[in-house]
Short mmCIF file of C-alpha atoms in Angstrom, two decimals:
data_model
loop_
_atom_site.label_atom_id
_atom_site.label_comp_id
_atom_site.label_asym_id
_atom_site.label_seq_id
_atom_site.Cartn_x
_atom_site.Cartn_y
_atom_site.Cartn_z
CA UNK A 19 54.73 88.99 -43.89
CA UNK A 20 55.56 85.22 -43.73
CA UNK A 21 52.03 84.55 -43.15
CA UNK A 22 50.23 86.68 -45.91
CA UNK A 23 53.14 85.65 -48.47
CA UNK A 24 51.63 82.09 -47.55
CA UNK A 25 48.16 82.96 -48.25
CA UNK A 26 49.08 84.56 -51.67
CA UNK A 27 50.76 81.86 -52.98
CA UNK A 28 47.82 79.17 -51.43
CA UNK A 29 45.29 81.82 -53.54
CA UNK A 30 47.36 80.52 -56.64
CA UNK A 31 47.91 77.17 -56.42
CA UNK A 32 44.04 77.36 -55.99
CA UNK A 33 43.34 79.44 -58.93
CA UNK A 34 45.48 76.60 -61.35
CA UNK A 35 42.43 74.88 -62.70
CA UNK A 36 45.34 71.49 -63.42
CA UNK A 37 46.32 71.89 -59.79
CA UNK A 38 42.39 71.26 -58.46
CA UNK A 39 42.61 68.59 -61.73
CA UNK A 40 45.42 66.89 -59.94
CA UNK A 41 43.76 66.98 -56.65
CA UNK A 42 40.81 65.56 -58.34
CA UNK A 43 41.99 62.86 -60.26
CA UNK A 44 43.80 61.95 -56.63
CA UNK A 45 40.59 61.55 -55.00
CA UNK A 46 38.98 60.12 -57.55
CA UNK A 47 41.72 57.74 -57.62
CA UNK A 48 41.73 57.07 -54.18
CA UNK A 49 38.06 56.14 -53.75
CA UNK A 50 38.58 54.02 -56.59
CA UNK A 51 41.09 51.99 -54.89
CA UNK A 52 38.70 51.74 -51.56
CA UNK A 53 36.15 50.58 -53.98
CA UNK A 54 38.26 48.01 -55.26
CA UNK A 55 40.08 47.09 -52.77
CA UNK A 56 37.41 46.35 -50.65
CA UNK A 57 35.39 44.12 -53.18
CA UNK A 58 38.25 42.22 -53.78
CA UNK A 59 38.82 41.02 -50.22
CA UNK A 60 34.75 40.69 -49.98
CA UNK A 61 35.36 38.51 -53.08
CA UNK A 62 37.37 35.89 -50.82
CA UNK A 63 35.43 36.43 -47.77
CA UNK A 64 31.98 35.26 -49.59
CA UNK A 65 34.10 32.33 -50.79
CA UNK A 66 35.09 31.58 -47.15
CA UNK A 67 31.28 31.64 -46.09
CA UNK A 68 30.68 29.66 -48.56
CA UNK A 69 33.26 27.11 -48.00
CA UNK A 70 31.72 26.66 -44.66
CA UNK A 71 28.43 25.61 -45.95
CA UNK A 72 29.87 23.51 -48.12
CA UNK A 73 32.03 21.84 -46.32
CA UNK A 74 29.25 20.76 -43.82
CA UNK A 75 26.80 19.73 -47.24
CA UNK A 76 30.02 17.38 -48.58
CA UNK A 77 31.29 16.06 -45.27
CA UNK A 78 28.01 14.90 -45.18
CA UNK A 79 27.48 13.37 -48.60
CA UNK A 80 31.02 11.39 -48.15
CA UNK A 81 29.60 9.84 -45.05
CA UNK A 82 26.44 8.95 -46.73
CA UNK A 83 28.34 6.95 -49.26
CA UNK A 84 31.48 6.34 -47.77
CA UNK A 85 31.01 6.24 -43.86
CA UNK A 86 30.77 2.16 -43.15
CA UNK A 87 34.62 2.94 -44.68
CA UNK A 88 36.60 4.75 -42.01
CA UNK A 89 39.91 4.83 -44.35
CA UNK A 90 37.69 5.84 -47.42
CA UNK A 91 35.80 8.38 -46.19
CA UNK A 92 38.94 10.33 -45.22
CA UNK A 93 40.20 9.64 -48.18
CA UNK A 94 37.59 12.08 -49.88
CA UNK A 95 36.85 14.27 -47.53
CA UNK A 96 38.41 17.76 -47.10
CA UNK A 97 38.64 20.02 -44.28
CA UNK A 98 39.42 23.71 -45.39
CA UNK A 99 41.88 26.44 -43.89
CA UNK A 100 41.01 30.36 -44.60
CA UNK A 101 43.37 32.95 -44.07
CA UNK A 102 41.42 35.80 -42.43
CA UNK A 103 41.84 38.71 -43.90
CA UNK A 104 42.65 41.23 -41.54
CA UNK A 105 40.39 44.73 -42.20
CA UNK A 106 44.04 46.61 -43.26
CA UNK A 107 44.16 44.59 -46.43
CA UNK A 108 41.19 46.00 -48.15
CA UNK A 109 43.30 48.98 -47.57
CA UNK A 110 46.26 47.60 -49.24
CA UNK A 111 45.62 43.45 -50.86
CA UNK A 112 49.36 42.80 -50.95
CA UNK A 113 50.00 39.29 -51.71
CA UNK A 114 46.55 38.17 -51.69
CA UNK A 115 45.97 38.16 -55.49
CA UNK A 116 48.31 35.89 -56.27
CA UNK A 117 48.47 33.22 -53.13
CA UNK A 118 45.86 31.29 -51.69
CA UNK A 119 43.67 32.40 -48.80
CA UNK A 120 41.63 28.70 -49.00
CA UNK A 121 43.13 25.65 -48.53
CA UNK A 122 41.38 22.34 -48.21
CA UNK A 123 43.29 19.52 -47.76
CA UNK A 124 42.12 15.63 -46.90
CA UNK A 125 44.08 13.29 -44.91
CA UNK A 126 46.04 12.39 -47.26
CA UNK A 127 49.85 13.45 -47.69
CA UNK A 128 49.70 17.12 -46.94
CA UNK A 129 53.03 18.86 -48.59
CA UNK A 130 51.05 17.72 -52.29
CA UNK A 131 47.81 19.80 -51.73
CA UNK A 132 49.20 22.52 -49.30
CA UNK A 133 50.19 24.67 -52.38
CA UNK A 134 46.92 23.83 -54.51
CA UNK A 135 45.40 26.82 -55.55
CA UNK A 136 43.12 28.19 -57.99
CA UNK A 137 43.41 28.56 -61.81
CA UNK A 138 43.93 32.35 -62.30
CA UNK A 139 44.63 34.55 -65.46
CA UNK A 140 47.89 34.97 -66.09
CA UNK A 141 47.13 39.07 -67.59
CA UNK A 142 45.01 39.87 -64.82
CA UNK A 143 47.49 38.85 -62.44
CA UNK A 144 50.16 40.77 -64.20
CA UNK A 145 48.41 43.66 -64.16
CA UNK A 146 47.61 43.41 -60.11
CA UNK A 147 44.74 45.02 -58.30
CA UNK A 148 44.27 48.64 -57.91
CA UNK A 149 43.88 49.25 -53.54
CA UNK A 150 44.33 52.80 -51.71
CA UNK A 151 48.13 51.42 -50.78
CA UNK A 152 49.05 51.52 -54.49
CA UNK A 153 47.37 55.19 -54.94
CA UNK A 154 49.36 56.26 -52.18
CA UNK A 155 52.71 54.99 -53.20
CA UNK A 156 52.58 55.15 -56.41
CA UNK A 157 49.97 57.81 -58.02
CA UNK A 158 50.87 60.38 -55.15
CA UNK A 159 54.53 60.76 -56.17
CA UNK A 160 53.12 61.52 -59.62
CA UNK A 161 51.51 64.41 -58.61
CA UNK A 162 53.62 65.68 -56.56
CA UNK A 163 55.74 65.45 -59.17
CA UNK A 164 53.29 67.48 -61.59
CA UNK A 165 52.63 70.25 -59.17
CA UNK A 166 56.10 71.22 -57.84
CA UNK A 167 58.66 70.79 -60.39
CA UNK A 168 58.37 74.14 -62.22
CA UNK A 169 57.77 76.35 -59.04
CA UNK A 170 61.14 77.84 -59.54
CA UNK A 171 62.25 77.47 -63.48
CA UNK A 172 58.93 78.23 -64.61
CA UNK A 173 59.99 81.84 -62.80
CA UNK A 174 62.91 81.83 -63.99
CA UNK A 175 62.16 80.99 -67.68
CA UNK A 176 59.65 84.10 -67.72
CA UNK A 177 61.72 86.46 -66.28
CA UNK A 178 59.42 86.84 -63.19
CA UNK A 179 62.05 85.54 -60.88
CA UNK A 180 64.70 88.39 -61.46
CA UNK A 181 62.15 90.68 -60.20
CA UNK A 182 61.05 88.83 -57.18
CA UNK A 183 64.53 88.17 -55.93
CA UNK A 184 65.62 91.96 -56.15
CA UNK A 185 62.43 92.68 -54.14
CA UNK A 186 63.74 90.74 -50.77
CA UNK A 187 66.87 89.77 -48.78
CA UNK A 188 65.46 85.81 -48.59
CA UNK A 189 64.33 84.74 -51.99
CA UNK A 190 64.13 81.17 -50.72
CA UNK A 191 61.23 81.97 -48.83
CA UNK A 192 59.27 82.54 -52.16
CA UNK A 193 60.48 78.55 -52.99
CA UNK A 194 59.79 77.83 -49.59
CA UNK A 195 56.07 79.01 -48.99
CA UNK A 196 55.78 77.56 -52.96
CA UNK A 197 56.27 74.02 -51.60
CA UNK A 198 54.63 74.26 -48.02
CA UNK A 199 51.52 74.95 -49.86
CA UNK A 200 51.37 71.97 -52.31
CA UNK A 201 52.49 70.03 -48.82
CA UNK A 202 49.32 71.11 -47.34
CA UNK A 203 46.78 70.67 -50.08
CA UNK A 204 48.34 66.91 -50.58
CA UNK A 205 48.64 65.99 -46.94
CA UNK A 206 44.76 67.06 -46.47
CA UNK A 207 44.18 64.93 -49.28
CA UNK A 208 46.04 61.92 -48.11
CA UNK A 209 43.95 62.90 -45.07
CA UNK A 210 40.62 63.02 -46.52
CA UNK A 211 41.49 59.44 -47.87
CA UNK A 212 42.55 57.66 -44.70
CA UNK A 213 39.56 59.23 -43.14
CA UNK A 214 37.95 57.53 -46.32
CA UNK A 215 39.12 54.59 -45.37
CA UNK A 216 38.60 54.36 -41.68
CA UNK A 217 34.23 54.65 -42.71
CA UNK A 218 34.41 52.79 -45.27
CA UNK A 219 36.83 49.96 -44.60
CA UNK A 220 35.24 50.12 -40.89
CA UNK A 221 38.68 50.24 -39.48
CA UNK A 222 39.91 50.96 -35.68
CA UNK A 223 41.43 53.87 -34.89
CA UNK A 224 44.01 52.26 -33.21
CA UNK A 225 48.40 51.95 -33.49
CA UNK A 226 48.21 49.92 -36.95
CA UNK A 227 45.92 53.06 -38.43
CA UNK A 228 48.64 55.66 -37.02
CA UNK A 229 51.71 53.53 -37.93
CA UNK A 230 50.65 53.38 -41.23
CA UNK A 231 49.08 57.14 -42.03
CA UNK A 232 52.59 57.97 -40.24
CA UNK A 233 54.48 55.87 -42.95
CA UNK A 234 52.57 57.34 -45.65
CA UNK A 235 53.23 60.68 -44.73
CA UNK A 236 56.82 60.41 -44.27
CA UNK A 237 56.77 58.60 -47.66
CA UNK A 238 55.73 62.05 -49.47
CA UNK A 239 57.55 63.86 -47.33
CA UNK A 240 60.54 62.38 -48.99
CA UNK A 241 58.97 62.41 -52.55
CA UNK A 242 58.71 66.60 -51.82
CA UNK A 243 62.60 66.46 -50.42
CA UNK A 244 62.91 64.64 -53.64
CA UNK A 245 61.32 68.02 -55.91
CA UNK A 246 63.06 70.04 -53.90
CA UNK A 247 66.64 68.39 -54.06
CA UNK A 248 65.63 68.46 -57.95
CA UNK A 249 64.55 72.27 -57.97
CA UNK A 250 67.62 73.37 -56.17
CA UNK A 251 70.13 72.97 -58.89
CA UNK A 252 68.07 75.86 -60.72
CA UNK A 253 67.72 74.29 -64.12
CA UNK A 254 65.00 74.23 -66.77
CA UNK A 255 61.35 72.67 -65.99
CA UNK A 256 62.37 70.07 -68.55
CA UNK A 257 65.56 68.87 -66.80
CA UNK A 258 63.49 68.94 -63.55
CA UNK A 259 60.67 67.15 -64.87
CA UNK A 260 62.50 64.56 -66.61
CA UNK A 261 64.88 64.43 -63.70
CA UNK A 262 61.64 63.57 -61.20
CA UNK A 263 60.05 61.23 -63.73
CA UNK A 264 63.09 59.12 -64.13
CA UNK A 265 63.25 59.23 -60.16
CA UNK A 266 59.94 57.60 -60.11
CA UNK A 267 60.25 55.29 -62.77
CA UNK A 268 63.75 53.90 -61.24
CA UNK A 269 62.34 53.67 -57.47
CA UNK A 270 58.99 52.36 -58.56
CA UNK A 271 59.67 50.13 -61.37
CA UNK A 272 62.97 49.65 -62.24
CA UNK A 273 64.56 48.96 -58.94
CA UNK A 274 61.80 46.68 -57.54
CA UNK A 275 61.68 44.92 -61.01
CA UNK A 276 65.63 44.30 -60.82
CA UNK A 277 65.77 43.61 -57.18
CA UNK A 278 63.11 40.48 -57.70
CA UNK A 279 65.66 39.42 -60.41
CA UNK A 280 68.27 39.76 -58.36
CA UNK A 281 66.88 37.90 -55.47
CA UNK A 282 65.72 35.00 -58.26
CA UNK A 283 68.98 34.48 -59.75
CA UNK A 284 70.89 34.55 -56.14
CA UNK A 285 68.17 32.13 -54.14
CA UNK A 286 66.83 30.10 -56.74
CA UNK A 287 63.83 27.56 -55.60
CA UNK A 288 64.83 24.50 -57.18
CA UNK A 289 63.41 23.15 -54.09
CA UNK A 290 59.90 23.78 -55.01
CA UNK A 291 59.76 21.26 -57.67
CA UNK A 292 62.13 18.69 -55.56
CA UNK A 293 59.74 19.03 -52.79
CA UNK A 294 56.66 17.80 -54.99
CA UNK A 295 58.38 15.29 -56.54
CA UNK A 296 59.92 13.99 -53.20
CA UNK A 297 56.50 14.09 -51.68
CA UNK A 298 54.84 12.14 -54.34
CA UNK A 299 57.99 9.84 -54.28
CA UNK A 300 58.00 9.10 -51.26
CA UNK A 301 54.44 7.98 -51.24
CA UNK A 302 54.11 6.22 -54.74
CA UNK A 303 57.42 3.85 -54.35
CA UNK A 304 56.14 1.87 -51.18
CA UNK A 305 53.71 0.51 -53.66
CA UNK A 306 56.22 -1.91 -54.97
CA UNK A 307 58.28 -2.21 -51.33
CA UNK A 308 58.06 -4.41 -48.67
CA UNK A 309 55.45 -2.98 -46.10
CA UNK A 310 58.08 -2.72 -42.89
CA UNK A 311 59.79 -0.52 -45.17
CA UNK A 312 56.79 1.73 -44.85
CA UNK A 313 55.82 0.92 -41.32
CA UNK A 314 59.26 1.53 -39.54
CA UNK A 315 59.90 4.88 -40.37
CA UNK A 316 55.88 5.55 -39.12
CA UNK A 317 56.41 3.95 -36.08
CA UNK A 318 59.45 6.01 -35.62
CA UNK A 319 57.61 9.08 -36.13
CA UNK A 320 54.87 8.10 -34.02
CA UNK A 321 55.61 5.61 -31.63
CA UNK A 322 52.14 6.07 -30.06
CA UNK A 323 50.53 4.07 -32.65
CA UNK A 324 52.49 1.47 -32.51
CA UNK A 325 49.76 -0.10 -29.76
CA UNK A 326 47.64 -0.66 -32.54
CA UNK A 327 47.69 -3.87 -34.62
CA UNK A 328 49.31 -4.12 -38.18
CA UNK A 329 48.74 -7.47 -40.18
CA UNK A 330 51.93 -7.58 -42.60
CA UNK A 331 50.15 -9.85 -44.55
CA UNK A 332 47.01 -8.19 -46.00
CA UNK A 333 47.70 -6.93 -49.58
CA UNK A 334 46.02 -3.46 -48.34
CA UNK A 335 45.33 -1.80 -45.23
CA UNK A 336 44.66 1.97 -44.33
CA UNK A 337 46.74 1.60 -41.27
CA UNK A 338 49.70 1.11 -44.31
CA UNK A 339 48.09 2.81 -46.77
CA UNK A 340 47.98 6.17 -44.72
CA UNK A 341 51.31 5.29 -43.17
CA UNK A 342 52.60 5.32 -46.97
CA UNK A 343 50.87 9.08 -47.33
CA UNK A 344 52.88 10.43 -44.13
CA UNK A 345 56.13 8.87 -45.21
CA UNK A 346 55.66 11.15 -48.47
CA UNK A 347 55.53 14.18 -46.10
CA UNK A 348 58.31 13.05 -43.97
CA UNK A 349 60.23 12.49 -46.91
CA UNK A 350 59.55 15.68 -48.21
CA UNK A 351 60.53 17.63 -45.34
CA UNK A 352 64.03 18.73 -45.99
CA UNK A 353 63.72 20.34 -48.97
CA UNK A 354 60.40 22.14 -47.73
CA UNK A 355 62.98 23.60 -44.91
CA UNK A 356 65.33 24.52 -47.78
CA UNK A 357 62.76 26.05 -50.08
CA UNK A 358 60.92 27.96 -46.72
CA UNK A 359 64.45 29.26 -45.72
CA UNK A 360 65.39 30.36 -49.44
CA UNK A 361 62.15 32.54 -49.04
CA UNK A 362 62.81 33.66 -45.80
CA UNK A 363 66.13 34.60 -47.40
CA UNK A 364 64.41 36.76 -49.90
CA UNK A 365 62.43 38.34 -47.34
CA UNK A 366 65.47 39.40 -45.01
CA UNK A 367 68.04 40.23 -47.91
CA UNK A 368 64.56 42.55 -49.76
CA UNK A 369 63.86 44.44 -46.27
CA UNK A 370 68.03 45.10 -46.08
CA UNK A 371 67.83 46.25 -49.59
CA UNK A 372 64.40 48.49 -49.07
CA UNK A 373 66.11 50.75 -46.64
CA UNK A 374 67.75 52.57 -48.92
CA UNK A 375 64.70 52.89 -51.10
CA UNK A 376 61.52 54.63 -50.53
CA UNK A 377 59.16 53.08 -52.48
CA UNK A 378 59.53 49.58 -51.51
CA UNK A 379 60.67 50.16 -48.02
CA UNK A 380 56.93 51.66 -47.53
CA UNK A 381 55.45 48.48 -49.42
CA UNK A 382 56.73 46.46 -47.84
CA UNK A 383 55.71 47.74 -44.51
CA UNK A 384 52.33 48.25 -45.62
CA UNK A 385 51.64 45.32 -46.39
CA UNK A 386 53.22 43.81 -43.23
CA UNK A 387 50.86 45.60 -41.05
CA UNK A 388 47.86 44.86 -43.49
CA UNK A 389 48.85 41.13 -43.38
CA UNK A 390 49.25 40.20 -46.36
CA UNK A 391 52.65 40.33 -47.05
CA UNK A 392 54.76 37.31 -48.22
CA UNK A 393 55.76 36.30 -44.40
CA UNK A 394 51.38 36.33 -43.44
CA UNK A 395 51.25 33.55 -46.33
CA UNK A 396 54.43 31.22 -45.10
CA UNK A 397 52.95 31.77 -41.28
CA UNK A 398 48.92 30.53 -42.67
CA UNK A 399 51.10 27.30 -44.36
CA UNK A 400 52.15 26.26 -41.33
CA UNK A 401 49.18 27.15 -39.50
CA UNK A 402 47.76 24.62 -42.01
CA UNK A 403 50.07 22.49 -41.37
CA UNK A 404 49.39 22.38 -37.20
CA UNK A 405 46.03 22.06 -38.23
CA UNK A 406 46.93 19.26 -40.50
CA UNK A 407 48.65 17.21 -37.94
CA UNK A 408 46.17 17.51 -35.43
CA UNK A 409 43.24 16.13 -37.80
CA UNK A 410 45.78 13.35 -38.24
CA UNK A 411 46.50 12.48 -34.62
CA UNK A 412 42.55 12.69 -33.68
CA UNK A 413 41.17 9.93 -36.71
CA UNK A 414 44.31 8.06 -37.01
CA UNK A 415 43.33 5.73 -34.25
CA UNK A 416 39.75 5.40 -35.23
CA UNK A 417 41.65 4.28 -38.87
CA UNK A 418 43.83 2.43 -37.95
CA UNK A 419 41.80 0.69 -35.29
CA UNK A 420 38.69 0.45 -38.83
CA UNK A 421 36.13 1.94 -36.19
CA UNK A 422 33.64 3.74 -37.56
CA UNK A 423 33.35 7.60 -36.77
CA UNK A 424 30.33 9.38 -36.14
CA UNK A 425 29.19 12.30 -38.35
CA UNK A 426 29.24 14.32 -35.73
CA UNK A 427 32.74 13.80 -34.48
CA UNK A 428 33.77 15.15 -38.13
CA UNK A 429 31.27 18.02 -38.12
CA UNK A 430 33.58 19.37 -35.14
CA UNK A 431 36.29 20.05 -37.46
CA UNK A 432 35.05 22.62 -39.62
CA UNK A 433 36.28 25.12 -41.53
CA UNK A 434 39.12 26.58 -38.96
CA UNK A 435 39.82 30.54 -39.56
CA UNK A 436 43.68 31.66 -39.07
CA UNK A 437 44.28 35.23 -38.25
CA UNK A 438 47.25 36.86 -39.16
CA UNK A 439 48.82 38.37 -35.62
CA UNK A 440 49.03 42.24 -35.47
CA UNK A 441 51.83 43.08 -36.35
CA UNK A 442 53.92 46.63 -35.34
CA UNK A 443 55.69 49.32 -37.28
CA UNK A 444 59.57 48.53 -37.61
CA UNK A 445 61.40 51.60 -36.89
CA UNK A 446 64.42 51.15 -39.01
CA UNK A 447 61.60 51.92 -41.66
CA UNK A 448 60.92 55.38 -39.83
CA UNK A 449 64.24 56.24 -39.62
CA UNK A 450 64.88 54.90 -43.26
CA UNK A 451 62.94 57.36 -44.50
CA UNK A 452 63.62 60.16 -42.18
CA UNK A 453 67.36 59.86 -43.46
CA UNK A 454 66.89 59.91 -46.58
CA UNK A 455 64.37 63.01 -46.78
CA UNK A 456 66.93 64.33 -44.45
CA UNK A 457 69.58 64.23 -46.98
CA UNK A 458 68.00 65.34 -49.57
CA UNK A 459 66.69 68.50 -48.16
CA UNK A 460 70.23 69.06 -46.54
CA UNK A 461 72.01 69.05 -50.33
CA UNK A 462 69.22 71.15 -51.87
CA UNK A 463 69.96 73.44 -49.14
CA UNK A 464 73.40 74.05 -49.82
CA UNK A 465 72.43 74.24 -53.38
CA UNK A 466 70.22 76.99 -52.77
CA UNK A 467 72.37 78.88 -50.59
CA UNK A 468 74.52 78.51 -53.52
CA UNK A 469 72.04 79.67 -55.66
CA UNK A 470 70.62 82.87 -54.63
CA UNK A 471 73.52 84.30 -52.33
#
């Protein structure tokens, strides 16, 4: 009975030409976002390769002009950083729109040029890219939305219902079979998508594709505990749809939009600017200071240079010149530990705050195990920074010493690739989710026991 009472109501759903519309327009969606998604990461990965190349072409036109000057030729020459995108965030981009995934950065005073980036449009960046992630969390709920709100007042408000209850002892079964069905038909889509995605993306089917499928599903899982929470206080299909649209509008708009607020006004960066200005401080006012003033402090911080020879009384040297560059970094560095732990802050107190809601608790994981989450950015600064130090400690000498360096020796430094380290699904957000779907299809429960007994 159970079974064929299924099938009926699957023959239905089917015969609703706006239910297949709604699948449709899913799908459609969805592909759109692979498309998308996909050239936008391919958009920074052919500026990568060609980063490399041109690195190599303008390392080598600096030496022609500038290599008989050890000092000058470092200062115009750039070594580049690229954040690797990981496969995952074609899948969802994250972060990736709006920080840099190429950094090139001379020898001079790093902290100054680590957070150069490109020009971008202010609109297009406020509007965001479109990626598979954002179908999922935020289109899906829509349509769930659109196909399961009226499955019980639209009964009711025809008269239909009165008839079907009288006609067996377990009228929630009707309600029941009703939602397992739209379940199905959006869980083979979601399906159909990640499968999608795994061809066309060229991704591994491995624990980062399962973690995240698994968080998606759970995700609408809730949004259908959500309907049915909704459904079960037996109202009108207006009160139920504008109950469900206002759900989504809160947990995908207004809550995030208030919570970034919230987490602006309570850590404020004032450190950002302080940072630039102490870096470029530190660097311009040894200009007019006596050189020891400059040469101290370096010595302090790297007593292994102090075996080279510094003549005090040269108007200009590289030895002081770069030494003047480093002291803008050094000088720099507390507030760059206050303005790093302010974000790391905002990262901590966000997750805390996500666990009680859906929709960012499953961004937010997303793009953690695509990599390109706020934390993947901080981790490829100081990635830059390692790298930064160690170009520093390998030509310093050959600087200070006003050696010349072969073209060669440079060459070996070029364009270095970080690669964000996989990360693994946090199970706080599992059970986060779990909870609250829980909940929500305890309460409409009770409400429907209420209900029809």
């Amino acid at each position: 009975m159970k079974q064929n009472l299924f099938l009926f109501e699957l023959k239905i759903f089917f015969r609703n030409t706006s239910s297949i519309t709604a699948i449709v327009i899913l799908l459609l969606a969805g592909f759109i976002g692979l498309y998308f998604g996909k050239t936008f990461i391919g958009r920074q990965d052919n500026v990568v390769q060609k980063a490399v190349a041109l690195q190599k072409e303008n390392t080598a036109k600096n030496y022609e002009h500038f290599g008989e000057d050890t000092g000058l030729f470092f200062f115009h020459n750039k070594f580049s950083v690229a954040n690797t995108a990981t496969k995952w965030a074609a899948f969802s981009n994250g972060q990736r729109d709006i920080n840099p995934n190429l950094i090139s950065v001379t020898m001079l005073g790093l902290e100054g040029q680590i957070y150069d980036t490109d020009i971008a449009n202010p609109s297009s960046l406020l509007m965001g890219n479109i990626d598979l992630g954002f179908v999922f969390i935020f289109l899906f709920p829509l349509v769930i939305i659109a196909l399961s709100y009226n499955i019980l007042s639209s009964q009711q408000e025809n008269g239909v219902w009165i008839l079907l209850k009288s006609q067996t002892s377990k009228p929630h079964l009707i309600i029941w079979n009703k939602l397992l069905v739209r379940i199905l038909v959006i869980f083979a889509t979601a399906f159909i998508l990640m499968i999608a995605a795994l061809f066309y993306l060229t991704l591994e089917l491995d624990s980062i594709f399962f973690s995240i499928f698994g968080l998606i599903l759970l995700y609408l899982i809730f949004w259908f505990a959500a309907v049915f929470f909704i459904i079960s206080f037996g109202k009108t299909s207006n009160f139920n749809a504008s109950s469900l649209i206002g759900l989504w509008v809160g947990l995908a708009i207004v809550v995030p939009a208030s919570l970034n607020l919230y987490l602006t006004a309570k850590y404020p960066v004032p450190e950002a600017l302080k940072h630039v200005m102490e870096q470029r401080q530190g660097y311009h006012e040894k200009w007019d200071l006596p050189k020891n003033v400059t040469m101290d402090p370096f010595f302090k911080h790297y007593p292994q240079f102090r075996q080279f020879p510094f003549d005090e009384k040269k108007t200009f040297s590289w030895f002081w010149y770069y030494g003047m560059q480093q002291m803008g970094d050094d000088q720099a560095l507390e507030s760059r530990k206050a303005m790093e732990k302010k974000l790391e802050n905002r990262q901590q107190f966000a997750s805390v705050v996500a666990l009680f809601f859906p929709t960012i608790q499953t961004q937010l994981s997303v793009n953690s195990l695509s990599g390109s989450d706020l934390r993947s950015h901080l981790d490829f600064q100081n990635f830059v920074r390692d790298y930064h130090e160690k170009l520093r400690l390998h030509f310093y000498p050959v600087i200070f010493q006003e050696k010349k360096v072969s073209l060669a020796e440079v060459e070996k430094f070029g364009l270095k690739h970080y690669e964000n380290p996989v990360s693994s699904l946090k199970m706080k957000s599992v059970i986060s989710l779990i909870l609250l779907g829980l909940i929500l299809l305890i309460i409409g429960n009770l409400n429907f026991r209420r209900l029809f007994y």
